[in-house]
Amino acid sequence: MKNRVGHILPLLVLLFFANIFFGSVSLSIGETLAALTGDGSDTVASYIILQCRLPQALTALFAGAALSVSGLLLQTLFHNPLAGPSVLGINSGASLGVAIVIMTMAGVSASASAAAAFYVILVLAAMAGALGVTILLLILSNIIRNNLILLITGMMISYIISSIITLITFSAADSGVKNYVVWGMGDYSLVSASQLPWLISVVTLIVVLCLPLCKSLNAFQLGSQYAKNLGISVNFLRSATLLITGILTAIVTAFCGPVSFIGLAVPHISRLILKSENFPRLFLHTVVLGSTVSLLCNLMTTAFTATPLPLAAVTPLIGAPVILWVLFGKKNSR
């Protein structure tokens, strides 16, 4: 079977440049090209392109890849089409960290320096919350050997954290609740040009570290016992997969807010396109397709309205129909 990644790359490139040339502020092609080539005659256009649209497009590119890889890893690990970072509570852990910071530090970000420090603490809290849930899942994975029970346990953790967040926001000031709600809508523009290298570096490093696991995960798809017979350490594989997923989800959620459905839907779209369960092939295809879908979602939030839409209003429009198709398609095929 031919690898179809090459068929998606032109669309990826097209959507990337569409994210740069189109936005809520109308700029001519000449102004956009001048800004990209370093002509600083129009400082407003240069700022919009180089400080806003380009970082946002790159954020969408790498965040989409990270979330999609996370979804593929979890679906493979749990042998469940509904496994994903949001289902296991990793997103909820990040949300808990943010909720605590916003509640305890509401009104602190009055000056520019205080605002910068507040944002750094916010990102660190989100990462700490997401990684905290991941570590808990790692511990539980060594106790709970049944993947289905572990998945249900992750869902219960998510519900518990959501209840804690509700209690926190109920007692928080109105400004804190508003800030939390805005963060919870998801936004790729939250990542500045100076923060972007950190996001790109971590995502690239972790995705590359996934490559040695591809062969083992390909065997694991046929069952844990089959993988053990091939000499694969299933415990190590589960721990490594959960840790990688936790770091990828933590970094994206911390910088961009909780982005739903991309990690859940993109692996299924890849399977439908490739008509294959070969993990190495699915992995590469999911990385590219995840970036493509993420760029499409970002374009939908910025190109058609004067005020940018939240990601939470767009990603379910693409992801939810895919999940419903997968569920009802499998049911009707029986």
Tab-separated table of N, CA, C and O in Angstrom, residues 6 23 46 60 89 112 147 171 174 194 202 208 215 240 246 273 286 289 297 309:
chain	number	residue	atom	x	y	z
A	6	GLY	N	2.314	11.967	1.285
A	6	GLY	CA	2.628	12.933	0.228
A	6	GLY	C	1.406	13.614	-0.343
A	6	GLY	O	1.491	14.727	-0.867
A	23	GLY	N	-6.744	36.596	7.830
A	23	GLY	CA	-7.011	36.754	9.250
A	23	GLY	C	-8.119	37.758	9.486
A	23	GLY	O	-8.748	38.262	8.549
A	46	SER	N	3.943	44.260	9.597
A	46	SER	CA	5.033	43.399	10.067
A	46	SER	C	4.699	42.793	11.427
A	46	SER	O	4.963	41.609	11.674
A	60	ALA	N	-0.206	26.137	15.798
A	60	ALA	CA	-1.221	25.190	15.313
A	60	ALA	C	-0.569	23.964	14.687
A	60	ALA	O	-1.029	22.830	14.886
A	89	GLY	N	-8.249	12.412	31.743
A	89	GLY	CA	-8.120	13.409	32.793
A	89	GLY	C	-6.857	14.239	32.727
A	89	GLY	O	-6.607	15.062	33.619
A	112	ALA	N	3.228	45.273	33.639
A	112	ALA	CA	3.691	44.412	32.542
A	112	ALA	C	4.538	43.261	33.075
A	112	ALA	O	4.397	42.109	32.648
A	147	ASN	N	-6.435	-2.936	30.841
A	147	ASN	CA	-6.445	-1.630	30.176
A	147	ASN	C	-7.811	-0.954	30.253
A	147	ASN	O	-7.891	0.276	30.381
A	171	SER	N	-16.235	29.691	44.102
A	171	SER	CA	-15.836	30.606	45.170
A	171	SER	C	-14.880	31.694	44.698
A	171	SER	O	-14.468	32.539	45.496
A	174	ASP	N	-15.336	37.206	40.156
A	174	ASP	CA	-15.887	37.199	38.804
A	174	ASP	C	-14.798	37.326	37.737
A	174	ASP	O	-14.853	36.671	36.699
A	194	SER	N	8.310	34.724	21.364
A	194	SER	CA	9.432	34.375	22.245
A	194	SER	C	9.221	33.025	22.929
A	194	SER	O	10.181	32.340	23.292
A	202	VAL	N	10.178	21.148	22.567
A	202	VAL	CA	9.680	20.038	23.386
A	202	VAL	C	8.854	19.069	22.545
A	202	VAL	O	9.031	17.844	22.623
A	208	VAL	N	9.967	12.694	18.318
A	208	VAL	CA	11.102	11.891	17.837
A	208	VAL	C	11.347	10.705	18.773
A	208	VAL	O	11.659	9.591	18.319
A	215	LYS	N	7.619	0.110	16.574
A	215	LYS	CA	7.623	-1.322	16.282
A	215	LYS	C	6.959	-2.106	17.410
A	215	LYS	O	6.180	-3.034	17.157
A	240	ALA	N	6.063	4.181	29.257
A	240	ALA	CA	6.653	5.138	28.310
A	240	ALA	C	5.573	5.841	27.498
A	240	ALA	O	5.638	7.056	27.263
A	246	GLY	N	1.504	12.263	28.343
A	246	GLY	CA	1.333	13.288	29.364
A	246	GLY	C	2.139	14.535	29.083
A	246	GLY	O	1.637	15.661	29.223
A	273	ILE	N	-8.245	6.810	5.911
A	273	ILE	CA	-7.528	7.150	4.673
A	273	ILE	C	-6.587	6.018	4.266
A	273	ILE	O	-6.559	5.595	3.102
A	286	THR	N	-0.497	10.352	10.953
A	286	THR	CA	-1.206	11.086	11.989
A	286	THR	C	-0.512	12.396	12.338
A	286	THR	O	-1.172	13.411	12.578
A	289	LEU	N	-1.289	14.716	9.319
A	289	LEU	CA	-2.719	15.033	9.261
A	289	LEU	C	-3.150	15.859	10.470
A	289	LEU	O	-3.992	16.761	10.339
A	297	CYS	N	-8.546	24.240	11.548
A	297	CYS	CA	-9.339	24.765	12.669
A	297	CYS	C	-8.932	26.192	13.018
A	297	CYS	O	-9.791	27.050	13.257
A	309	LEU	N	-12.664	33.529	16.744
A	309	LEU	CA	-13.486	32.592	17.497
A	309	LEU	C	-12.604	31.719	18.393
A	309	LEU	O	-11.431	31.484	18.087
